JSON list of C-alpha atoms in Angstrom, two decimals:
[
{"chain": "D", "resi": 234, "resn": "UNK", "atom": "CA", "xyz": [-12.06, -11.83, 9.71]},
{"chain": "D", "resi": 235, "resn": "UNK", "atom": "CA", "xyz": [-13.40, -8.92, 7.22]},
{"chain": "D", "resi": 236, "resn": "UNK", "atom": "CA", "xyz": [-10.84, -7.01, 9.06]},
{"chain": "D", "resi": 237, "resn": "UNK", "atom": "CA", "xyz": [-8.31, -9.23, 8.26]},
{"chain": "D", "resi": 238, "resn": "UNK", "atom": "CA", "xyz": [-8.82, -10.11, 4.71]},
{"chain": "D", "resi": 239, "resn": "UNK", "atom": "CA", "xyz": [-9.57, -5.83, 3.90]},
{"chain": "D", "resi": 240, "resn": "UNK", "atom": "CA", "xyz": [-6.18, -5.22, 5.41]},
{"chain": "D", "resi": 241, "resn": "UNK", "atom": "CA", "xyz": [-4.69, -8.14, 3.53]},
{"chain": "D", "resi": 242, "resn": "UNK", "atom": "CA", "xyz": [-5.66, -6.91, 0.31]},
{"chain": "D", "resi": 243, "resn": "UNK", "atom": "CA", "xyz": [-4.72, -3.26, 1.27]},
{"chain": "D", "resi": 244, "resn": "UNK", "atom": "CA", "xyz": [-1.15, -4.65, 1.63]},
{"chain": "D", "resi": 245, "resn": "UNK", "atom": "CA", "xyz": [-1.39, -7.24, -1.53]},
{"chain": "D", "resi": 246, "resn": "UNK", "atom": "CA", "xyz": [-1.79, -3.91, -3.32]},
{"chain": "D", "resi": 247, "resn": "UNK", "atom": "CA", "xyz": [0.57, -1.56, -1.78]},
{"chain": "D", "resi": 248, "resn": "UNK", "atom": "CA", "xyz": [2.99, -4.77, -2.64]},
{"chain": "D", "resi": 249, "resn": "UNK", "atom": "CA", "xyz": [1.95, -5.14, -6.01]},
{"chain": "D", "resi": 250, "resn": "UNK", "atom": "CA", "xyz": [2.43, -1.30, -7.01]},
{"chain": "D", "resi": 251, "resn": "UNK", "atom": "CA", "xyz": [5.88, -0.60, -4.43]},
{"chain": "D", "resi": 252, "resn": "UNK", "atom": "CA", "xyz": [7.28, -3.35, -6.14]},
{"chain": "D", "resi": 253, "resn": "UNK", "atom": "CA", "xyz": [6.88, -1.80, -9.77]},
{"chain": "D", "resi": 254, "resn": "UNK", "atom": "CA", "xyz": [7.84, 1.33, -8.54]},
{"chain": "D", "resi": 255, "resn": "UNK", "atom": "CA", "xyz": [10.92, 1.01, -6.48]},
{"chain": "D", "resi": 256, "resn": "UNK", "atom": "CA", "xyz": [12.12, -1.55, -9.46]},
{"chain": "D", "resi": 257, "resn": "UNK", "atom": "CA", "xyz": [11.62, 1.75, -11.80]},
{"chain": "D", "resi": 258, "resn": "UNK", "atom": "CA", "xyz": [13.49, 3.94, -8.96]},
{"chain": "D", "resi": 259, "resn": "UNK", "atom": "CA", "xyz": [16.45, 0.86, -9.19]},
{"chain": "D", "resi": 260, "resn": "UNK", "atom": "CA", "xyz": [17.19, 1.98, -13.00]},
{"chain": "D", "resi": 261, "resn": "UNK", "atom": "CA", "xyz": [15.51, -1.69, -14.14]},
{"chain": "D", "resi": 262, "resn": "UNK", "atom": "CA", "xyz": [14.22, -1.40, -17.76]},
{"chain": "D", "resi": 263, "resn": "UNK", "atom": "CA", "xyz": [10.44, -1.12, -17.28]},
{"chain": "D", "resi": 264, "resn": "UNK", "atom": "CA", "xyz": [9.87, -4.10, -19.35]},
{"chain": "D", "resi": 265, "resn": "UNK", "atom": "CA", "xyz": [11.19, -6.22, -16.48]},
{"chain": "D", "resi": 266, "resn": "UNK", "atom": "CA", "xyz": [10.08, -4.17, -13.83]},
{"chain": "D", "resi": 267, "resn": "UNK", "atom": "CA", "xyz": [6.35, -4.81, -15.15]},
{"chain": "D", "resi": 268, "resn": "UNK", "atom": "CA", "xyz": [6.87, -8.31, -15.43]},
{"chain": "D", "resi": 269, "resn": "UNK", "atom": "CA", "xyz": [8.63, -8.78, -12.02]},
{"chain": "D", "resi": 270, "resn": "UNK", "atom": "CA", "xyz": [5.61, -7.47, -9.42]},
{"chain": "D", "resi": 271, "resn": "UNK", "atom": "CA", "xyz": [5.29, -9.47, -5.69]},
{"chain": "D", "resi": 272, "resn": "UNK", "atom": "CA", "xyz": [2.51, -11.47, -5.38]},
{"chain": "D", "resi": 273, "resn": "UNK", "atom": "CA", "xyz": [2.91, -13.09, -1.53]},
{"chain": "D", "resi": 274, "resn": "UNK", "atom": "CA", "xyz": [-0.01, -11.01, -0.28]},
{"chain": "D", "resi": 275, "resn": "UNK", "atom": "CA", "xyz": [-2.22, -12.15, -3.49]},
{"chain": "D", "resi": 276, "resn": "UNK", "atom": "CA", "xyz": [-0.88, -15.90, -3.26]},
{"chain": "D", "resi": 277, "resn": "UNK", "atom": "CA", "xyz": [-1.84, -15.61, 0.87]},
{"chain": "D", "resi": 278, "resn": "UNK", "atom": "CA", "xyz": [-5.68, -14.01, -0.58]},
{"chain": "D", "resi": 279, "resn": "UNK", "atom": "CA", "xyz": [-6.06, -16.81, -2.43]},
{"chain": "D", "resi": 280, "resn": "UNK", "atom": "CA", "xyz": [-5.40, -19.13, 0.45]},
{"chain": "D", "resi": 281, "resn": "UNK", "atom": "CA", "xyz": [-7.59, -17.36, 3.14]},
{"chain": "D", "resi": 282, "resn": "UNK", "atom": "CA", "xyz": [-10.58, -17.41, 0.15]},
{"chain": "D", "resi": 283, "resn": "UNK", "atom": "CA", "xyz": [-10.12, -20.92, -0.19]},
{"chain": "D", "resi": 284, "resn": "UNK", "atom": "CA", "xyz": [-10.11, -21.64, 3.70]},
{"chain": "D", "resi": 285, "resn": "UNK", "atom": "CA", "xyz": [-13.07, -19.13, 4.60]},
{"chain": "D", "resi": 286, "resn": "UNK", "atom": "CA", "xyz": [-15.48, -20.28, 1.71]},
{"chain": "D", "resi": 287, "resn": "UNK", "atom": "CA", "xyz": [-15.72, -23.40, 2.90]},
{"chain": "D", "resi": 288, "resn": "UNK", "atom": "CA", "xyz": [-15.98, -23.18, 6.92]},
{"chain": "D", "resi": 289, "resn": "UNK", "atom": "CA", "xyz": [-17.66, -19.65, 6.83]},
{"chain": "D", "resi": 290, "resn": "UNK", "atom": "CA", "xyz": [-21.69, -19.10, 6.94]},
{"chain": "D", "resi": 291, "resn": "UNK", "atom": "CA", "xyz": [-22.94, -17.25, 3.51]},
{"chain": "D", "resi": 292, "resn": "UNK", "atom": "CA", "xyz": [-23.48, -14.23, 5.62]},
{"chain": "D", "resi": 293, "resn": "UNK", "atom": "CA", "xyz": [-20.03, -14.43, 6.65]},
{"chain": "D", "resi": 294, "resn": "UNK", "atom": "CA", "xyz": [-18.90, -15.24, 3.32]},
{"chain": "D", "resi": 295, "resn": "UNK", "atom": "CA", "xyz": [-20.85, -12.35, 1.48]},
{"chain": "D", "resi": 296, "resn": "UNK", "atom": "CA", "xyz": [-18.98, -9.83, 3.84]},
{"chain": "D", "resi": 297, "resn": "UNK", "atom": "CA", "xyz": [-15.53, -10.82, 3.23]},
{"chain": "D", "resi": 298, "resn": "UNK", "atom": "CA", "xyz": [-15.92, -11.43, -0.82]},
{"chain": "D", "resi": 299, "resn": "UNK", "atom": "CA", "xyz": [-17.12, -8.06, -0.96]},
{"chain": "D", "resi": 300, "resn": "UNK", "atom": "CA", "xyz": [-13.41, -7.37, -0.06]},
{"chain": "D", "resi": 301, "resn": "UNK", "atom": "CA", "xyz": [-11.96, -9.93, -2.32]},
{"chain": "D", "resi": 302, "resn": "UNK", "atom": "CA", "xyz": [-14.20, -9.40, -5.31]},
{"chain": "D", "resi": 303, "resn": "UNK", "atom": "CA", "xyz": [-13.22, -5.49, -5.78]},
{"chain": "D", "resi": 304, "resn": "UNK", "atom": "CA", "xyz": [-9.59, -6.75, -4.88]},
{"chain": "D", "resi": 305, "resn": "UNK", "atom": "CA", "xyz": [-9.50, -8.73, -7.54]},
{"chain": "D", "resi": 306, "resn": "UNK", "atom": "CA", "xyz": [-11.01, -7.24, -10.41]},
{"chain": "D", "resi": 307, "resn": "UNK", "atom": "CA", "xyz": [-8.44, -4.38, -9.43]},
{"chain": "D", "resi": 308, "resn": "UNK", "atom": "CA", "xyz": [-5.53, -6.92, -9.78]},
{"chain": "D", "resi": 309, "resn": "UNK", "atom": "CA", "xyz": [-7.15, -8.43, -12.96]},
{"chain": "D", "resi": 310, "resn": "UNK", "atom": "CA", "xyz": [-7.14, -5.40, -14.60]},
{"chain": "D", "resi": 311, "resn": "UNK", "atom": "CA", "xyz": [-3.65, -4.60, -13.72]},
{"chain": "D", "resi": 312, "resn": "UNK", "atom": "CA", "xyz": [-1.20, -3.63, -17.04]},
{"chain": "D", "resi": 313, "resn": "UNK", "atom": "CA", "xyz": [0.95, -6.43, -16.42]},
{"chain": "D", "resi": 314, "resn": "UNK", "atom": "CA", "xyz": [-0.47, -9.35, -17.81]},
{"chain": "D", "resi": 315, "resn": "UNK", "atom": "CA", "xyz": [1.22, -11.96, -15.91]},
{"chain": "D", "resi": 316, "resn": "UNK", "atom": "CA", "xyz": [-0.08, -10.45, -12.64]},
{"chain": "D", "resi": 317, "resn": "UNK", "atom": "CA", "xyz": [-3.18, -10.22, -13.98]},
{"chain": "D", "resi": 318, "resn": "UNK", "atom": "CA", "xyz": [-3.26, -13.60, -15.42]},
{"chain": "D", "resi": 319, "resn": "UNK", "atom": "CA", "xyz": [-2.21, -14.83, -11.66]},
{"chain": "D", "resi": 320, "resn": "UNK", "atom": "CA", "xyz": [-5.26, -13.38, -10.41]},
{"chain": "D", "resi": 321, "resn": "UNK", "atom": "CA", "xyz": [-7.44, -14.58, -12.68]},
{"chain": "D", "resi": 322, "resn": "UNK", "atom": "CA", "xyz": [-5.92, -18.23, -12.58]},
{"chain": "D", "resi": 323, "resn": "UNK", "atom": "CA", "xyz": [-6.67, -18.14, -8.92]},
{"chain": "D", "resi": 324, "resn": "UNK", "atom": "CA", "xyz": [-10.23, -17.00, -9.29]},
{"chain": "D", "resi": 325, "resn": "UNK", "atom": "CA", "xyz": [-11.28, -20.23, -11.44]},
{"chain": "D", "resi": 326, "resn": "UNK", "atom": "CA", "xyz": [-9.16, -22.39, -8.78]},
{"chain": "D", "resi": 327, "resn": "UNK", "atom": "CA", "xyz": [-11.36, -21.30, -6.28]}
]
């Protein structure tokens, strides 16, 4: 599962930055293209979090939030605020 959820965030994160940069290679004004990033990957993070904190051992836990915690404060941190708003949100749902 560790597996899983460290290649799920590499991919929530190549998804997050392709999107604002192939939007920028499109000729989109950059203040859209900041607001506009994909967040599937992020929305299915949040959903494998909820799942796996809840049926997972601590031990098992501790491993995979290592994953999601540095995954998060990355996306938190991002310069578009609505992303990083998203992520945020999502940490105080869970």
């Amino acid at each position: 599962v560790k597996h899983f959820v460290k290649s799920l965030c590499e991919v929530s994160f190549l998804e997050i930055t392709t999107s604002s940069s192939m939007n920028s290679l499109r000729g989109k004004d950059s203040a859209l293209d900041s607001s506009t990033p994909r967040i599937f990957s992020l929305q299915k993070i949040v959903e494998v979090a909820d799942f796996n904190m809840h049926s997972r051992s601590r031990m098992d836990w501790a491993n995979i939030w290592s994953s999601l915690a540095s995954h998060f404060t990355i996306v938190g941190l991002h310069e578009n605020q609505h992303l990083a708003m998203y992520a945020i949100d999502s940490l105080k749902q869970l």
